[in-house]
Coordinates of C-alpha atoms in Angstrom, one line a residue:
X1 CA 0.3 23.2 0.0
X2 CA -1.1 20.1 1.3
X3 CA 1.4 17.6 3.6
X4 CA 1.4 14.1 3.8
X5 CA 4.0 12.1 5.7
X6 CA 4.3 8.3 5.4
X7 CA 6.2 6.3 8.2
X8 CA 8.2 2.8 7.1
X9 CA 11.2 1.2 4.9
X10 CA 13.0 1.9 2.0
X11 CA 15.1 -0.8 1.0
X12 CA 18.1 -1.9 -1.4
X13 CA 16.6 -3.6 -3.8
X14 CA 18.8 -6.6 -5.7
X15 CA 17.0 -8.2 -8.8
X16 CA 17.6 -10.7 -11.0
X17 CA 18.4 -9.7 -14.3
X18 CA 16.2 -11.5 -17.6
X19 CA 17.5 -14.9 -18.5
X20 CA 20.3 -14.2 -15.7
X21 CA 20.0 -18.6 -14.1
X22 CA 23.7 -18.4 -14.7
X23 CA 26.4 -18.0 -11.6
X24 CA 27.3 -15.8 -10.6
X25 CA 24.2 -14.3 -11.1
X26 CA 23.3 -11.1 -12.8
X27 CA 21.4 -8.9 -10.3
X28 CA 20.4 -4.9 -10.7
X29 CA 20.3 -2.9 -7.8
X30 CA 17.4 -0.3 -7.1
X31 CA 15.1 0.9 -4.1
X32 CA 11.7 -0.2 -3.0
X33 CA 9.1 -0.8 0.3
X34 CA 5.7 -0.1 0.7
X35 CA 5.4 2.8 2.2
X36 CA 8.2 4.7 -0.3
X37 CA 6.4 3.0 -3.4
X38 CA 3.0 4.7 -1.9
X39 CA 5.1 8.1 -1.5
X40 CA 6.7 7.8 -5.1
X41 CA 3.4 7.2 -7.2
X42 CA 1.3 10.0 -5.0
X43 CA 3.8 12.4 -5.4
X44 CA 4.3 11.3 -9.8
X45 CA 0.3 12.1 -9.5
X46 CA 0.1 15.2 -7.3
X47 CA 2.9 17.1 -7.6
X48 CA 1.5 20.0 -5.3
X49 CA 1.4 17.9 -2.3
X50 CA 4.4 17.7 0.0
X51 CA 5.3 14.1 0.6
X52 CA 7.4 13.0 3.1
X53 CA 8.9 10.0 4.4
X54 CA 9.4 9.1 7.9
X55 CA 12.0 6.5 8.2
X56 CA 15.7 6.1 8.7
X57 CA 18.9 5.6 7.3
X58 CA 22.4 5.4 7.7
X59 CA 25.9 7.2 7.0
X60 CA 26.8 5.0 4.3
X61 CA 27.3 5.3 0.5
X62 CA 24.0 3.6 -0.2
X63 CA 22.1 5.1 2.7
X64 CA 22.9 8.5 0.7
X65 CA 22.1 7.1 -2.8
X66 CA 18.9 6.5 -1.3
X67 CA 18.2 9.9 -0.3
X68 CA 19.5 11.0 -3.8
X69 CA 16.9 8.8 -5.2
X70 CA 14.5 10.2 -2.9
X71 CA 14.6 13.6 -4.2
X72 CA 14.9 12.4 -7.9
X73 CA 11.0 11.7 -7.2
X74 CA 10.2 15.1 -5.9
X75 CA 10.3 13.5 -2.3
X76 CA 10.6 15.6 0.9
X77 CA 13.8 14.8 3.2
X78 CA 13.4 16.7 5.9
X79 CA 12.2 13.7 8.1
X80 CA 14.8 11.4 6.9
X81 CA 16.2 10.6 9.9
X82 CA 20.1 9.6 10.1
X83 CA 21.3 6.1 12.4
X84 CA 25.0 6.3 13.1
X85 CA 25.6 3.0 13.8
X86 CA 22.8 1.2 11.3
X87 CA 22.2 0.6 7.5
X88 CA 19.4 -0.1 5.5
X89 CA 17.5 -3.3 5.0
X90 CA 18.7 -5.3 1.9
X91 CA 16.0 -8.2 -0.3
X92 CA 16.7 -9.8 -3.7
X93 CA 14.3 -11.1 -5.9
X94 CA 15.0 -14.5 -7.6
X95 CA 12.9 -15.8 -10.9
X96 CA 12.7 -19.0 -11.7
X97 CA 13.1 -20.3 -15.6
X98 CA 8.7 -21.1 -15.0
X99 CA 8.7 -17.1 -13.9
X100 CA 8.1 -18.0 -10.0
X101 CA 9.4 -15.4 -8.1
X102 CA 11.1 -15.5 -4.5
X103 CA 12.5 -13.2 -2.2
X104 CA 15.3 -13.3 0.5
X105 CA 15.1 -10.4 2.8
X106 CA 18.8 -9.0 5.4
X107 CA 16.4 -6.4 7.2
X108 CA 16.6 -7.7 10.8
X109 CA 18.9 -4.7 12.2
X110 CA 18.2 -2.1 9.9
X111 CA 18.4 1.7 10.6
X112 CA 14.3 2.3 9.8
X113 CA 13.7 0.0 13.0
X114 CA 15.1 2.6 14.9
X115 CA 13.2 5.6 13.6
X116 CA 11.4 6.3 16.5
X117 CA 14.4 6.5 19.2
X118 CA 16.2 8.8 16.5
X119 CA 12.7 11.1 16.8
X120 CA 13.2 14.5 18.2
X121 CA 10.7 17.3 19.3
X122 CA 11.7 19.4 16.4
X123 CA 11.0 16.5 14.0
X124 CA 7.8 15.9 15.9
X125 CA 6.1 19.5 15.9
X126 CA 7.1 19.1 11.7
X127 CA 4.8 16.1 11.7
X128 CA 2.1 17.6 13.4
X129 CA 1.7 20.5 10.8
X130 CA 0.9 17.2 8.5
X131 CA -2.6 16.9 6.7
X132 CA -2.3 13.4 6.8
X133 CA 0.2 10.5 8.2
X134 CA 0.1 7.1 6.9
X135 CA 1.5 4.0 7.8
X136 CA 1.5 0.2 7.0
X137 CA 1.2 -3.5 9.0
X138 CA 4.6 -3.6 7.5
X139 CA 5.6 0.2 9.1
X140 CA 4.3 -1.6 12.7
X141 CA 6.0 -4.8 11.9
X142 CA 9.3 -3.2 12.3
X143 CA 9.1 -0.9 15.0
X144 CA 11.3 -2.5 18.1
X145 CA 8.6 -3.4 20.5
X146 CA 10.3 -1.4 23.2
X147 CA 9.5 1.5 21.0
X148 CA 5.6 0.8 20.2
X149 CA 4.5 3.2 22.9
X150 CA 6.2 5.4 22.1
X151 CA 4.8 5.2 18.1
X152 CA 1.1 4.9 19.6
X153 CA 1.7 8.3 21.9
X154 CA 2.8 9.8 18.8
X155 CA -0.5 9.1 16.7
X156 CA -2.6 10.1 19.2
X157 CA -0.7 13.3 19.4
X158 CA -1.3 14.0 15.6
X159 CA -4.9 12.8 15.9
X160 CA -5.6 15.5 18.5
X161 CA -3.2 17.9 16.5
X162 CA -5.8 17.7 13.7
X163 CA -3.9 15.3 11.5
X164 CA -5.7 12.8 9.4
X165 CA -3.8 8.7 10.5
X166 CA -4.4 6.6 7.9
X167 CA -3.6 3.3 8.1
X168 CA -3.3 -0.3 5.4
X169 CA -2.9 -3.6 7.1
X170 CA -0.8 -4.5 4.7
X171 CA 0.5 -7.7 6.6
X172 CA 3.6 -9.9 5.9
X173 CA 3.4 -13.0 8.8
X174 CA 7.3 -13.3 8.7
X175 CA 7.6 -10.0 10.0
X176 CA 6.0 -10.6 13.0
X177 CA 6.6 -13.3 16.1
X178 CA 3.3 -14.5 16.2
X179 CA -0.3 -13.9 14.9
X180 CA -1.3 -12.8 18.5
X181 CA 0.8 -10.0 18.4
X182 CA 0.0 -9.0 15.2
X183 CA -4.0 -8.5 16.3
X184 CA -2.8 -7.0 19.1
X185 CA -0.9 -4.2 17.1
X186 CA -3.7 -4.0 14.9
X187 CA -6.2 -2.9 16.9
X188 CA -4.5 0.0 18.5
X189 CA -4.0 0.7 14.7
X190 CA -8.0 0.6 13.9
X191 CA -8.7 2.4 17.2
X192 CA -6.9 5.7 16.2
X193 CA -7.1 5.8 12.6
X194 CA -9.6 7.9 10.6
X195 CA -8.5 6.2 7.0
X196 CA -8.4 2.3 7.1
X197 CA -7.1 0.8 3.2
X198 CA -7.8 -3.1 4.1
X199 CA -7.3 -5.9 1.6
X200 CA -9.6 -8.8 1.5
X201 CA -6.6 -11.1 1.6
X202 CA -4.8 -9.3 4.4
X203 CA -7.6 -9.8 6.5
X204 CA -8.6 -13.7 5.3
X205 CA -4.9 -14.4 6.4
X206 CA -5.1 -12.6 9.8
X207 CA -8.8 -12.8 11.1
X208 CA -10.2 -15.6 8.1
X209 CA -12.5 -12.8 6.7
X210 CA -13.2 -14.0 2.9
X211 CA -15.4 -11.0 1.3
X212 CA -16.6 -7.6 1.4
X213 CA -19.1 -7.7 4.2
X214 CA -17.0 -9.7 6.3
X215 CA -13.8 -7.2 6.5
X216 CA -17.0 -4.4 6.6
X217 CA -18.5 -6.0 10.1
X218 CA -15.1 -6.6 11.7
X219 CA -14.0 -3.0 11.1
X220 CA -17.7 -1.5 11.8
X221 CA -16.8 -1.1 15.9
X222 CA -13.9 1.3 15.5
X223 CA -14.7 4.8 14.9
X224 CA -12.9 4.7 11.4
X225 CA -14.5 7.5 8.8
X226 CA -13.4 6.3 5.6
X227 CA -12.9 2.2 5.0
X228 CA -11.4 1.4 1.5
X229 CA -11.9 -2.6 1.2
X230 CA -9.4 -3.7 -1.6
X231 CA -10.0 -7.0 -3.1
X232 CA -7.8 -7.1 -6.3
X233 CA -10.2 -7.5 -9.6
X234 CA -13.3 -8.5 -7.6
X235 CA -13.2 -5.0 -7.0
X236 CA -13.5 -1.9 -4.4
X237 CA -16.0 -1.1 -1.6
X238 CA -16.0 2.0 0.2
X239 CA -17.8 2.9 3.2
X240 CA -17.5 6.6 4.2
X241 CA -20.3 8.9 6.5
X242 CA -22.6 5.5 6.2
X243 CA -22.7 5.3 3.1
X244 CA -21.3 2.5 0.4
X245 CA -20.0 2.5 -2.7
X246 CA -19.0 -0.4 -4.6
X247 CA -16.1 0.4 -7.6
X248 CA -16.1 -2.1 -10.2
X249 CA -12.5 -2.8 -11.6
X250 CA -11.2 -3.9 -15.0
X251 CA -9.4 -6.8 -15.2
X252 CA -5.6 -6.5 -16.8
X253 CA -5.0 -9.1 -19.3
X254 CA -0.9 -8.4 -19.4
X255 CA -0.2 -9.1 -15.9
X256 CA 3.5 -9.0 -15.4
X257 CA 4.4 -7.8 -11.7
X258 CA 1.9 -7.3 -9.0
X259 CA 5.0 -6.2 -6.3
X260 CA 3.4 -2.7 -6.1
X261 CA -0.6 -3.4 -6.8
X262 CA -1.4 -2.4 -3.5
X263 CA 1.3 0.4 -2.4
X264 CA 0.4 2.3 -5.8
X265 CA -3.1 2.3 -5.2
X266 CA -2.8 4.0 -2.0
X267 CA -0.5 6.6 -3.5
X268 CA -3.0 7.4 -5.9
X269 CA -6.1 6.9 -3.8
X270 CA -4.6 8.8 -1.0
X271 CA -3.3 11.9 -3.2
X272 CA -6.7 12.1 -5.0
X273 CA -8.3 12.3 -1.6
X274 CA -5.9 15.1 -0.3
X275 CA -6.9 17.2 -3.4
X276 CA -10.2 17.2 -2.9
X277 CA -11.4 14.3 -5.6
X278 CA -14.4 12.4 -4.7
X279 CA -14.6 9.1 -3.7
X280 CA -15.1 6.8 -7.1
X281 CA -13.0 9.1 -8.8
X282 CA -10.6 8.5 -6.5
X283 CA -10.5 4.9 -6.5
X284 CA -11.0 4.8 -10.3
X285 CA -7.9 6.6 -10.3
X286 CA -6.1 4.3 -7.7
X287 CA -7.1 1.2 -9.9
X288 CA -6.0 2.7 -13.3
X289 CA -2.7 3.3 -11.1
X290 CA -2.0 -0.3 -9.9
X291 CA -3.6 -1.9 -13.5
X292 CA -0.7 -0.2 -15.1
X293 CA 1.9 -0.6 -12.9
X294 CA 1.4 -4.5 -12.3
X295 CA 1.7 -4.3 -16.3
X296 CA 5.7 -3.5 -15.8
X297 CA 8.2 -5.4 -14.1
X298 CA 9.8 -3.8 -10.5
X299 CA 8.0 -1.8 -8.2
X300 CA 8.6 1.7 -9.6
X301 CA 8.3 2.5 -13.1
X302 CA 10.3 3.9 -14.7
X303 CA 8.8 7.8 -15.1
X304 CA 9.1 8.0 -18.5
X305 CA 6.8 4.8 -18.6
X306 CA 4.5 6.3 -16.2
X307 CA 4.7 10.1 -17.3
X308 CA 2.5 7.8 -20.5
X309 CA -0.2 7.5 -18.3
X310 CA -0.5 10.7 -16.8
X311 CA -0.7 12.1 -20.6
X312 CA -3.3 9.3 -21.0
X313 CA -5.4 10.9 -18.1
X314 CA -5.1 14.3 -18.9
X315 CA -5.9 13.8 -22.6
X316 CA -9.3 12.2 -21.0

């Protein structure tokens, strides 16, 4: 059975409810972050792939809710680390009566920022029987800087170990103290990874790259194997063994939430890869993914929602 483990947050999710402008507000409570949306739509796709997340929580009510919730989606736990003293991170999403969204985020102290002092040697010879380890800008945003050594030790350890680092720069600037440090991060991040999932926009706000070729020439120094340029409907390029492949991609007329675009293409993408698909099939698949998730409101869909889509694909 093929491994994957994917390092970062899972958060408590508060959202307000339809129509809900009234106080007290009206809010619903679920899960979400990047890295765990990623984990949840790879695994919905590939169920014969272990995934795993790498993160922390604590000893509270919620903390194990969330690990509940993990395992509802077929999610390994193994590497769910536990903080004694920590909880998770916390965001709500506000909506507007025009439909403009906004988001309020209590993550500052949470119990995934300390993954990495809560790391022990059994959990680290687990990881390195991994195919593949993944992790996000917003993974590196949060690590405590005293522990970033530590975290760039560890990669190289897997990378040496035989396992596959894959990396999306998936950047939020509020996570991080200042656009120096960010670059700085970032290219320890290019330097050991063999996957790199880059988005257009990620990179226009970081470096002021506006296309294809520039993101292409920036990356073209690091020894990465496979580069997956995202650029929303203007489509996909891939370069992989010097070669490139451009992926057209349907627009989606009923656009309701794009909150997971991204982190459910890389679950997709990533799972097709790990089992073997080729490279336009994979992204094909990858776009179909995030085309019908940013058709539903939240994050994760609900899997009876999905499980539509999968019976769509296999009838094809």
């Amino acid at each position: 059975m093929k491994k994957v483990v994917l390092f970062g947050e899972c958060m408590v999710e508060l959202k307000q409810n339809q129509g809900a402008y009234q106080v007290p507000m009206a809010m619903s409570q679920g899960f979400a972050g990047d890295v765990f949306n990623a984990a949840v739509y790879l695994k919905r796709w590939f169920a014969d792939i272990q995934v795993q997340l790498l993160t922390a929580l604590g000893t509270d009510e919620m903390s194990q809710h969330m690990k509940d919730y993990f395992e509802s989606e077929g999610l390994n736990n193994d590497l769910v680390l536990t903080s004694e003293t920590k909880i998770p991170g916390l965001y709500s999403i506000q909506t507007d009566s025009s439909g403009e969204r906004s988001f309020t985020y209590w993550r500052s102290d949470s119990a995934a920022r300390y993954t990495l002092s809560l790391l022990e040697e059994t959990a680290i010879s687990q990881l390195k029987q991994a195919d593949m380890f993944f992790f996000s800008g917003i993974s590196l945003a949060i690590i405590q800087p005293e522990h970033r050594d530590q975290f760039w030790q560890l990669l190289w350890q897997l990378k040496d170990a035989g396992v596959e680092i894959v990396f999306d720069p998936n950047y939020r600037g509020r996570l991080w103290s200042s656009i120096e440090d960010t670059k700085s991060q970032y290219d320890l991040a290019l330097q050991v990874s063999d996957k790199v999932l880059p988005g257009v926009e990620d990179f226009e706000a970081i470096y002021g790259h506006k296309n294809f070729e520039q993101v292409k020439a920036f990356c073209q120094p690091y020894n990465i194997k496979e580069l997956v340029i995202k650029d929303g409907p203007n489509g996909v390029l891939v370069v992989h063994q010097e070669q490139e492949m451009f992926v057209d991609i349907a627009p989606v007329e009923n656009l309701v939430d794009t909150t997971s675009a991204g982190d459910s293409f890389n679950g997709a993408y990533l799972g097709a890869r790990l089992f073997g698909q080729g490279i336009e099939s994979s992204v094909l698949l990858a776009a179909k993914t995030a085309g019908f998730v940013i058709q539903h409101p939240g994050a994760i869909v609900p899997k009876e929602t999905f499980y539509n889509l999968l019976l769509e694909q296999h009838i094809q």
